[in-house]
Tab-separated table of C-alpha atoms in Angstrom:
chain	number	residue	atom	x	y	z
I	1	MET	CA	66.661	89.055	-173.818
I	2	ASN	CA	70.251	89.883	-174.877
I	3	GLU	CA	70.134	93.369	-173.336
I	4	ASP	CA	68.738	91.981	-170.086
I	5	ILE	CA	71.200	89.148	-169.474
I	6	TRP	CA	73.361	91.013	-166.968
I	7	SER	CA	70.470	92.719	-165.180
I	8	GLN	CA	68.695	89.366	-164.827
I	9	THR	CA	71.941	87.805	-163.636
I	10	LEU	CA	72.330	90.441	-160.934
I	11	LYS	CA	68.915	89.491	-159.517
I	12	ILE	CA	70.060	85.904	-159.105
I	13	ILE	CA	73.462	86.837	-157.666
I	14	ALA	CA	71.715	89.125	-155.195
I	15	LEU	CA	70.228	85.997	-153.634
I	16	ASP	CA	73.495	84.040	-153.567
I	17	SER	CA	74.564	83.790	-149.932
I	18	ARG	CA	78.099	82.878	-150.973
I	19	VAL	CA	78.711	86.382	-152.334
I	20	ASP	CA	79.440	89.108	-149.780
I	21	ASP	CA	76.932	91.987	-149.746
I	22	VAL	CA	79.725	94.549	-150.036
I	23	ILE	CA	80.987	92.878	-153.221
I	24	LYS	CA	77.451	92.789	-154.596
I	25	ASN	CA	76.865	96.505	-153.985
I	26	MET	CA	80.328	97.994	-154.579
I	27	VAL	CA	81.586	95.795	-157.428
I	28	LEU	CA	78.951	93.712	-159.195
I	29	LYS	CA	76.262	96.385	-159.433
I	30	LYS	CA	78.770	98.673	-161.131
I	31	ILE	CA	79.710	96.116	-163.785
I	32	LYS	CA	78.152	96.901	-167.176
I	33	GLN	CA	77.231	94.748	-170.121
I	34	VAL	CA	79.313	95.802	-173.132
I	35	SER	CA	78.174	93.329	-175.762
I	36	TYR	CA	76.640	89.935	-176.393
I	37	GLU	CA	77.531	88.193	-179.660
I	38	ASN	CA	78.004	84.549	-180.656
I	39	ASN	CA	77.095	83.494	-177.092
I	40	ILE	CA	79.957	85.636	-175.733
I	41	LEU	CA	78.998	88.111	-172.998
I	42	VAL	CA	81.518	90.903	-172.443
I	43	LEU	CA	81.288	92.755	-169.125
I	44	SER	CA	83.226	95.860	-168.129
I	45	CYS	CA	84.563	96.373	-164.612
I	46	ARG	CA	84.927	99.900	-163.274
I	47	ASP	CA	88.685	99.622	-162.637
I	48	GLN	CA	91.586	97.172	-162.344
I	49	PHE	CA	90.857	96.572	-158.679
I	50	SER	CA	87.314	95.435	-159.478
I	51	LEU	CA	88.563	93.295	-162.349
I	52	ASP	CA	91.054	91.548	-160.065
I	53	LEU	CA	88.306	90.791	-157.550
I	54	VAL	CA	86.324	88.965	-160.222
I	55	LYS	CA	88.617	87.495	-162.875
I	56	GLY	CA	90.268	84.242	-161.926
I	57	GLN	CA	88.533	84.195	-158.565
I	58	GLU	CA	85.765	81.990	-157.191
I	59	LEU	CA	83.364	84.868	-157.805
I	60	GLU	CA	83.862	84.402	-161.546
I	61	THR	CA	82.452	80.876	-161.277
I	62	TYR	CA	79.356	82.121	-159.448
I	63	ILE	CA	78.775	84.783	-162.106
I	64	SER	CA	79.187	82.305	-164.963
I	65	LYS	CA	76.655	79.888	-163.456
I	66	SER	CA	74.159	82.692	-162.832
I	67	VAL	CA	74.547	84.022	-166.392
I	68	ASN	CA	73.849	80.599	-167.873
I	69	MET	CA	70.853	80.192	-165.610
I	70	VAL	CA	69.018	83.065	-167.348
I	71	SER	CA	69.749	81.826	-170.858
I	72	ASP	CA	69.191	78.609	-172.774
I	73	ASN	CA	72.569	79.060	-174.502
I	74	ASP	CA	76.026	78.085	-173.286
I	75	ILE	CA	77.482	81.556	-172.686
I	76	SER	CA	81.148	82.473	-172.238
I	77	VAL	CA	81.657	85.461	-169.916
I	78	LYS	CA	84.647	87.739	-170.512
I	79	TYR	CA	85.799	90.855	-168.637
I	80	ILE	CA	87.481	94.115	-169.609
I	81	ILE	CA	88.131	97.427	-167.870
I	82	GLU	CA	85.475	100.054	-168.541
I	83	GLY	CA	86.192	102.225	-171.578
I	84	ASP	CA	88.648	99.877	-173.259
I	85	ASP	CA	86.728	99.358	-176.520
I	86	SER	CA	89.646	97.712	-178.321
I	87	ALA	CA	89.842	95.093	-175.582
I	88	ALA	CA	86.164	94.353	-176.057
I	89	ILE	CA	86.600	93.814	-179.809
I	90	ASN	CA	89.696	91.648	-179.338
I	91	THR	CA	87.946	89.618	-176.651
I	92	ILE	CA	85.044	88.796	-178.951
I	93	LEU	CA	87.338	87.897	-181.854
I	94	SER	CA	89.686	85.716	-179.802
I	95	GLU	CA	86.892	83.910	-177.976
I	96	THR	CA	85.072	83.283	-181.260
I	97	LYS	CA	88.237	81.683	-182.649
I	98	VAL	CA	88.523	79.498	-179.535
I	99	LYS	CA	84.940	78.312	-179.968
I	100	GLU	CA	85.573	77.542	-183.646
I	101	LYS	CA	88.679	75.541	-182.733
I	102	GLU	CA	86.699	73.581	-180.160
I	103	ARG	CA	84.100	72.751	-182.785
I	104	GLN	CA	86.821	71.618	-185.186
I	105	ALA	CA	88.450	69.503	-182.481
I	106	TYR	CA	85.175	67.653	-181.824
I	107	PRO	CA	83.548	66.722	-185.120
I	108	SER	CA	81.214	64.530	-183.056
I	109	SER	CA	79.150	67.538	-182.006
I	110	GLY	CA	77.487	67.605	-178.618
I	111	LEU	CA	80.252	65.843	-176.667
I	112	THR	CA	80.756	68.504	-174.034
I	113	ASP	CA	81.134	68.527	-170.283
I	114	ASP	CA	77.425	69.284	-170.034
I	115	TYR	CA	76.776	65.540	-170.378
I	116	THR	CA	79.193	63.469	-168.328
I	117	PHE	CA	79.007	60.622	-165.849
I	118	GLU	CA	80.059	63.026	-163.106
I	119	ASN	CA	76.987	65.262	-163.454
I	120	PHE	CA	74.504	62.421	-164.005
I	121	ILE	CA	72.364	61.812	-160.917
I	122	VAL	CA	72.223	58.087	-160.182
I	123	GLY	CA	69.172	56.537	-158.556
I	124	ASP	CA	67.410	53.211	-158.427
I	125	CYS	CA	65.618	54.149	-161.656
I	126	ASN	CA	68.832	54.276	-163.700
I	127	ARG	CA	71.563	52.624	-161.602
I	128	PHE	CA	72.073	49.598	-163.835
I	129	ALA	CA	71.954	51.629	-167.040
I	130	TYR	CA	74.573	53.974	-165.583
I	131	ALA	CA	76.848	51.106	-164.560
I	132	SER	CA	76.535	49.476	-167.975
I	133	ALA	CA	77.265	52.734	-169.811
I	134	PHE	CA	80.305	53.441	-167.644
I	135	SER	CA	81.621	49.925	-168.214
I	136	VAL	CA	81.266	50.322	-171.981
I	137	ALA	CA	83.092	53.661	-171.885
I	138	GLU	CA	86.031	52.074	-170.057
I	139	ASN	CA	86.277	49.143	-172.492
I	140	PRO	CA	84.563	50.057	-175.769
I	141	GLY	CA	84.107	47.389	-178.406
I	142	LEU	CA	83.786	44.261	-176.262
I	143	ARG	CA	81.667	41.792	-178.185
I	144	TYR	CA	79.306	40.855	-175.358
I	145	LYS	CA	78.564	44.531	-174.617
I	146	ASN	CA	77.930	45.506	-178.206
I	147	PRO	CA	75.655	47.239	-178.812
I	148	LEU	CA	74.655	49.048	-175.633
I	149	TYR	CA	70.926	49.650	-176.077
I	150	LEU	CA	69.336	52.235	-173.749
I	151	TRP	CA	65.572	52.648	-173.850
I	152	GLY	CA	62.807	54.473	-172.031
I	153	ASN	CA	60.453	57.423	-172.371
I	154	SER	CA	61.604	60.887	-173.376
I	155	GLY	CA	63.400	63.053	-170.831
I	156	LEU	CA	64.774	60.282	-168.612
I	157	GLY	CA	68.480	60.734	-169.375
I	158	LYS	CA	69.148	58.312	-172.253
I	159	THR	CA	70.893	60.927	-174.379
I	160	HIS	CA	72.836	62.173	-171.350
I	161	LEU	CA	74.196	58.687	-170.673
I	162	MET	CA	74.964	58.113	-174.347
I	163	LYS	CA	76.915	61.363	-174.624
I	164	ALA	CA	78.643	60.588	-171.329
I	165	VAL	CA	79.945	57.387	-172.905
I	166	GLY	CA	81.361	59.351	-175.812
I	167	TYR	CA	82.873	62.020	-173.569
I	168	LYS	CA	84.522	59.435	-171.302
I	169	VAL	CA	85.922	57.531	-174.304
I	170	LYS	CA	87.492	60.755	-175.591
I	171	GLN	CA	89.028	61.332	-172.164
I	172	LEU	CA	90.415	57.815	-171.821
I	173	PHE	CA	91.278	57.212	-175.470
I	174	PRO	CA	91.956	60.597	-177.164
I	175	ASP	CA	92.854	58.957	-180.472
I	176	LYS	CA	89.535	57.139	-180.833
I	177	ASN	CA	87.109	58.602	-183.330
I	178	VAL	CA	83.728	59.112	-181.650
I	179	LEU	CA	80.627	60.204	-183.548
I	180	TYR	CA	77.324	61.272	-182.002
I	181	THR	CA	74.388	61.513	-184.372
I	182	THR	CA	70.634	61.179	-184.356
I	183	CYS	CA	68.720	58.660	-186.421
I	184	GLU	CA	67.163	61.572	-188.294
I	185	GLU	CA	70.606	62.965	-189.190
I	186	PHE	CA	71.752	59.515	-190.302
I	187	THR	CA	68.653	59.203	-192.493
I	188	ASN	CA	69.107	62.661	-194.015
I	189	ALA	CA	72.753	61.932	-194.753
I	190	TYR	CA	71.781	58.703	-196.488
I	191	VAL	CA	69.109	60.438	-198.588
I	192	THR	CA	71.675	63.053	-199.623
I	193	CYS	CA	74.226	60.412	-200.593
I	194	MET	CA	71.561	58.637	-202.664
I	195	ARG	CA	70.659	61.841	-204.449
I	196	ASN	CA	74.304	62.652	-205.165
I	197	LYS	CA	75.240	59.010	-205.746
I	198	ASN	CA	78.114	59.523	-203.319
I	199	TYR	CA	77.903	56.340	-201.264
I	200	GLU	CA	81.635	56.092	-200.639
I	201	ASP	CA	81.906	59.283	-198.577
I	202	PHE	CA	78.788	58.366	-196.600
I	203	ARG	CA	80.084	54.908	-195.755
I	204	ASN	CA	83.564	56.158	-194.952
I	205	LYS	CA	82.066	58.618	-192.464
I	206	TYR	CA	80.002	56.086	-190.542
I	207	ARG	CA	82.114	52.943	-190.917
I	208	SER	CA	85.557	54.310	-190.110
I	209	ILE	CA	84.818	55.406	-186.548
I	210	ASP	CA	85.551	53.697	-183.237
I	211	VAL	CA	82.399	54.581	-181.288
I	212	LEU	CA	79.044	55.317	-182.918
I	213	LEU	CA	76.398	56.957	-180.734
I	214	ILE	CA	73.017	57.029	-182.471
I	215	ASP	CA	69.969	58.572	-180.832
I	216	ASP	CA	66.280	57.614	-181.323
I	217	ILE	CA	66.713	54.494	-183.443
I	218	GLN	CA	62.913	54.088	-183.607
I	219	PHE	CA	62.890	56.701	-186.385
I	220	LEU	CA	64.215	54.031	-188.748
I	221	ILE	CA	60.675	52.651	-188.881
I	222	ASP	CA	59.206	52.790	-192.433
I	223	LYS	CA	62.599	53.649	-193.939
I	224	GLU	CA	63.590	50.365	-195.542
I	225	GLY	CA	66.576	51.675	-197.492
I	226	THR	CA	68.036	53.421	-194.451
I	227	GLN	CA	67.431	50.313	-192.335
I	228	MET	CA	69.467	48.250	-194.773
I	229	GLU	CA	72.272	50.803	-194.782
I	230	PHE	CA	72.318	50.967	-190.990
I	231	PHE	CA	72.312	47.177	-190.758
I	232	ASN	CA	75.394	47.005	-192.988
I	233	THR	CA	77.048	49.794	-190.983
I	234	PHE	CA	76.222	47.950	-187.763
I	235	GLU	CA	77.729	44.699	-189.055
I	236	THR	CA	80.877	46.434	-190.278
I	237	LEU	CA	81.518	48.225	-186.990
I	238	VAL	CA	80.776	45.316	-184.658
I	239	SER	CA	82.816	42.840	-186.684
I	240	SER	CA	85.724	45.304	-186.511
I	241	GLY	CA	85.508	45.567	-182.732
I	242	LYS	CA	83.976	49.062	-182.785
I	243	GLN	CA	81.431	50.135	-180.183
I	244	ILE	CA	77.820	51.101	-180.910
I	245	VAL	CA	75.495	52.816	-178.421
I	246	ILE	CA	71.809	53.137	-179.307
I	247	THR	CA	68.863	54.865	-177.658
I	248	SER	CA	65.173	54.283	-178.281
I	249	ASP	CA	61.836	54.938	-176.664
I	250	LYS	CA	61.028	51.212	-176.763
I	251	SER	CA	62.706	47.857	-176.256
I	252	PRO	CA	63.783	46.011	-179.441
I	253	LYS	CA	60.907	43.542	-179.117
I	254	SER	CA	58.481	46.467	-179.100
I	255	LEU	CA	59.705	47.647	-182.519
I	256	PRO	CA	58.161	44.976	-184.781
I	257	GLU	CA	58.160	47.404	-187.717
I	258	LEU	CA	61.968	47.276	-187.864
I	259	ASP	CA	63.862	44.667	-189.869
I	260	PRO	CA	64.026	41.560	-187.621
I	261	ARG	CA	67.737	41.316	-188.320
I	262	LEU	CA	68.217	44.705	-186.679
I	263	THR	CA	66.140	43.991	-183.584
I	264	SER	CA	67.933	40.654	-183.255
I	265	ARG	CA	71.304	42.425	-183.326
I	266	PHE	CA	70.092	44.997	-180.778
I	267	GLN	CA	69.290	42.175	-178.361
I	268	SER	CA	72.701	40.561	-178.762
I	269	GLY	CA	74.442	43.133	-176.571
I	270	VAL	CA	73.390	44.881	-173.368
I	271	MET	CA	69.842	46.255	-173.084
I	272	MET	CA	69.000	48.616	-170.243
I	273	ASP	CA	65.752	50.445	-169.591
I	274	ILE	CA	65.601	53.755	-167.750
I	275	GLN	CA	62.531	54.361	-165.615
I	276	PRO	CA	61.045	57.700	-164.507
I	277	PRO	CA	63.056	59.020	-161.548
I	278	ASP	CA	61.762	58.037	-158.133
I	279	TYR	CA	61.199	60.638	-155.424
I	280	GLU	CA	64.695	60.271	-153.954
I	281	THR	CA	66.330	60.745	-157.348
I	282	ARG	CA	64.121	63.715	-158.230
I	283	LYS	CA	65.012	65.380	-154.951
I	284	ALA	CA	68.734	64.737	-155.461
I	285	ILE	CA	68.524	66.305	-158.932
I	286	PHE	CA	66.605	69.296	-157.618
I	287	LEU	CA	68.976	69.886	-154.694
I	288	LYS	CA	71.961	69.730	-157.023
I	289	LYS	CA	70.338	72.337	-159.274
I	290	MET	CA	69.817	74.597	-156.253
I	291	ASP	CA	73.402	74.156	-155.132
I	292	SER	CA	74.766	74.860	-158.616
I	293	VAL	CA	73.277	78.358	-158.618
I	294	GLY	CA	73.615	79.049	-154.898
I	295	ILE	CA	69.950	79.515	-154.028
I	296	SER	CA	67.698	77.712	-151.585
I	297	PHE	CA	63.962	77.050	-151.437
I	298	ASP	CA	61.963	76.174	-148.342
I	299	ASP	CA	61.600	72.462	-147.647
I	300	ASP	CA	57.857	72.496	-148.317
I	301	ILE	CA	58.473	73.927	-151.808
I	302	VAL	CA	61.128	71.326	-152.621
I	303	LYS	CA	58.875	68.557	-151.335
I	304	TYR	CA	55.873	69.768	-153.342
I	305	ILE	CA	57.818	70.010	-156.610
I	306	CYS	CA	59.572	66.665	-156.230
I	307	GLU	CA	56.347	64.895	-155.289
I	308	ASN	CA	54.317	66.339	-158.158
I	309	VAL	CA	56.668	66.722	-161.134
I	310	THR	CA	57.150	63.025	-161.757
I	311	ASN	CA	57.230	62.286	-165.480
I	312	ASN	CA	60.864	62.978	-166.342
I	313	VAL	CA	63.998	64.967	-165.576
I	314	ARG	CA	63.293	67.487	-168.326
I	315	GLU	CA	60.040	68.574	-166.676
I	316	LEU	CA	61.778	68.743	-163.296
I	317	ASN	CA	64.424	71.064	-164.743
I	318	GLY	CA	61.643	73.131	-166.275
I	319	ALA	CA	59.946	73.428	-162.897
I	320	PHE	CA	63.225	74.511	-161.333
I	321	ASN	CA	63.762	77.201	-163.983
I	322	ILE	CA	60.236	78.555	-163.495
I	323	VAL	CA	60.464	78.699	-159.707
I	324	SER	CA	64.017	80.066	-159.633
I	325	SER	CA	63.034	82.835	-162.054
I	326	TYR	CA	60.195	83.950	-159.785
I	327	TYR	CA	62.551	83.576	-156.824
I	328	ALA	CA	64.898	86.093	-158.460
I	329	LEU	CA	62.163	88.465	-159.620
I	330	GLU	CA	60.490	88.466	-156.183
I	331	ASN	CA	63.805	88.904	-154.328
I	332	GLY	CA	63.423	85.517	-152.680
I	333	ASN	CA	59.929	86.240	-151.347
I	334	ILE	CA	58.085	83.204	-152.655
I	335	ASN	CA	55.915	80.737	-150.818
I	336	LEU	CA	54.246	77.426	-151.548
I	337	ASP	CA	51.005	79.037	-152.754
I	338	LEU	CA	52.903	81.004	-155.408
I	339	VAL	CA	54.777	77.889	-156.517
I	340	VAL	CA	51.571	75.868	-156.778
I	341	SER	CA	49.948	78.534	-158.967
I	342	LYS	CA	52.966	79.011	-161.242
I	343	LEU	CA	53.520	75.282	-161.776
I	344	ALA	CA	49.853	74.504	-162.410
I	345	PRO	CA	50.362	74.196	-166.205
I	346	LEU	CA	53.202	71.728	-165.664
I	347	ILE	CA	51.456	69.520	-163.134
I	348	SER	CA	48.581	67.451	-164.476
I	349	PRO	CA	45.242	68.401	-162.899
I	350	ASN	CA	44.236	64.743	-163.148
I	351	LYS	CA	46.790	63.386	-160.749
I	352	LYS	CA	47.007	59.661	-160.204
I	353	LYS	CA	44.703	58.412	-157.531
I	354	ALA	CA	46.186	56.962	-154.395
I	355	VAL	CA	47.352	53.510	-155.464
I	356	THR	CA	49.008	50.933	-153.226
I	357	THR	CA	50.751	47.628	-153.810
I	358	GLU	CA	47.695	45.919	-152.335
I	359	ILE	CA	45.408	47.559	-154.906
I	360	ILE	CA	47.773	46.537	-157.714
I	361	ILE	CA	48.050	42.924	-156.549
I	362	ASP	CA	44.276	42.727	-156.182
I	363	ALA	CA	43.750	44.072	-159.733
I	364	VAL	CA	46.304	41.631	-161.171
I	365	SER	CA	44.705	38.803	-159.198
I	366	LYS	CA	41.267	39.517	-160.649
I	367	TYR	CA	42.592	39.934	-164.189
I	368	TYR	CA	44.419	36.601	-164.248
I	369	ASP	CA	42.007	34.836	-161.875
I	370	ILE	CA	44.875	33.903	-159.578
I	371	THR	CA	44.525	34.462	-155.829
I	372	PRO	CA	46.738	37.142	-154.234
I	373	ASP	CA	48.380	34.597	-151.929
I	374	LYS	CA	49.647	32.675	-154.953
I	375	ILE	CA	51.056	35.851	-156.502
I	376	MET	CA	52.870	36.531	-153.227
I	377	SER	CA	54.054	32.925	-152.910
I	378	LYS	CA	57.206	31.227	-154.211
I	379	LEU	CA	55.283	29.105	-156.699
I	380	LYS	CA	56.942	29.093	-160.126
I	381	SER	CA	54.350	27.905	-162.606
I	382	ALA	CA	54.354	30.008	-165.783
I	383	GLU	CA	50.936	31.554	-165.107
I	384	ILE	CA	51.834	32.627	-161.571
I	385	VAL	CA	55.286	33.908	-162.539
I	386	ASN	CA	53.755	36.057	-165.306
I	387	ALA	CA	51.114	37.466	-162.963
I	388	ARG	CA	53.726	38.191	-160.294
I	389	SER	CA	56.001	39.849	-162.865
I	390	VAL	CA	53.159	42.020	-164.172
I	391	ALA	CA	52.285	43.094	-160.618
I	392	MET	CA	55.922	44.026	-159.959
I	393	PHE	CA	56.107	45.919	-163.251
I	394	ILE	CA	52.968	47.916	-162.446
I	395	CYS	CA	54.348	48.776	-158.987
I	396	ARG	CA	57.421	50.085	-160.737
I	397	ASP	CA	55.420	51.959	-163.371
I	398	MET	CA	52.576	53.457	-161.320
I	399	LEU	CA	54.210	53.880	-157.920
I	400	GLU	CA	57.802	54.452	-159.112
I	401	MET	CA	58.994	52.089	-156.406
I	402	GLN	CA	62.613	51.035	-156.136
I	403	PHE	CA	63.446	47.426	-156.996
I	404	THR	CA	64.418	46.728	-153.390
I	405	LYS	CA	61.127	48.110	-152.048
I	406	ILE	CA	59.105	46.104	-154.538
I	407	GLY	CA	60.984	42.996	-153.456
I	408	GLU	CA	60.165	43.712	-149.825
I	409	SER	CA	56.470	44.105	-150.707
I	410	PHE	CA	56.492	40.720	-152.450
I	411	GLY	CA	57.704	38.636	-149.552
I	412	GLY	CA	61.371	39.629	-149.471
I	413	LYS	CA	62.316	38.993	-153.113
I	414	LYS	CA	65.821	40.099	-154.153
I	415	HIS	CA	66.096	43.302	-156.171
I	416	THR	CA	67.723	41.354	-159.026
I	417	THR	CA	64.675	39.081	-159.127
I	418	VAL	CA	62.379	42.102	-159.414
I	419	MET	CA	64.558	43.681	-162.094
I	420	HIS	CA	64.549	40.452	-164.107
I	421	ALA	CA	60.749	40.201	-163.788
I	422	CYS	CA	60.260	43.801	-164.976
I	423	ASN	CA	62.608	43.277	-167.913
I	424	ASN	CA	60.677	40.178	-168.956
I	425	VAL	CA	57.437	42.139	-168.984
I	426	SER	CA	58.931	45.061	-170.919
I	427	GLU	CA	60.132	42.666	-173.619
I	428	SER	CA	56.795	40.876	-174.024
I	429	ASP	CA	54.140	42.485	-176.202
I	430	THR	CA	51.495	40.208	-174.658
I	431	LEU	CA	52.340	41.108	-171.060
I	432	LEU	CA	52.650	44.814	-171.905
I	433	ALA	CA	49.158	44.679	-173.398
I	434	ASP	CA	47.935	43.110	-170.137
I	435	VAL	CA	49.667	45.879	-168.177
I	436	LYS	CA	47.812	48.592	-170.103
I	437	ILE	CA	44.445	46.961	-169.436
I	438	ILE	CA	45.137	46.428	-165.721
I	439	GLU	CA	46.519	49.949	-165.208
I	440	LYS	CA	43.438	51.424	-166.874
I	441	ARG	CA	41.199	49.385	-164.568
I	442	ILE	CA	43.160	50.634	-161.534
I	443	ALA	CA	42.958	54.250	-162.724
I	444	ASP	CA	39.228	54.017	-163.389
I	445	VAL	CA	38.382	52.734	-159.914
């Protein structure tokens, strides 16, 4: 792969309409790859004139984006004039030192401009979580927003939002100490401190920071000692006015295996769930990816991908990488049939059957033995409210409908009413169990 980075990059640039054909043929095709070490790609230009056309110009940005498109690593691209071997060596050494300094400047690893609020696509599926995260970043440590608890399935952007909080805090408050860690790393650190009987260093590390970002808190399950240590860390930070941001795949009430004191604390701040992206959000993400690398797919291809890759953002990015790679290899000559065949492993062959709000309401009606007209009414008895909430939740889950559209389908309910209903269901083990049964019945029809 290392030897092919530049040749693969040229195939992508060849399709970039923003780059003049003369530049492509007379300058870029004559650039050579000199070396690739420590995620530093050194390219040699034929002469000073060619170097000046690339370095410091808009073209350099296009090249950098195309290079990083063909690699999973974050690659720095540097340029020298052909034949200047000493410049190549010095470039690698100096850039390596820069990268080391950057790592030393950010002990909270992972807080880079890859995960910011600016490059997070906001849609109905994550709008409230985004707003809450941004608010916390602007005023970290406020008691009523502590902790910020983000939950949802894998690949929906929880970690992105969490890291965006940390990155924004570092921008607004450079002196604040921000630490991003995973629950697994926290657990391993605690096990090490137990083995070495070095509790003081461990506690100083985690209890002397201003913003703690901890990913995948559900991994504390079955780790009683670590749970106790995290509880004490949590109490110390919150009582000192320090901010905590937590992610999980489930709501606190759906983690009964955790110490009740922890789940109680998690519910004392702001809890926000992130749903799978709706069609509009998926399309916005996909179009932004296309724009970032300067390529364009036919509308029918974009529509097919965004309609069928529905589980999470990670799979959507994977679909984009697959299709864009074939786009480059086939010199832009791809069609919908090719895309369908290449994405077959990613798209479930057992696609959801056509489900409508009417089908969902009917299924909920039969399950609870409550007539559809009562579910659609304004009646507020507990039984009817629960049935209505479950129906709204299933519309959100199976149809990926926006809150506003669900409200319209239920007699003009406000989007805040729908959001509140869905949150109530997600925090109730009993109602979630009902949801699973009803959804299975709908799928089996």
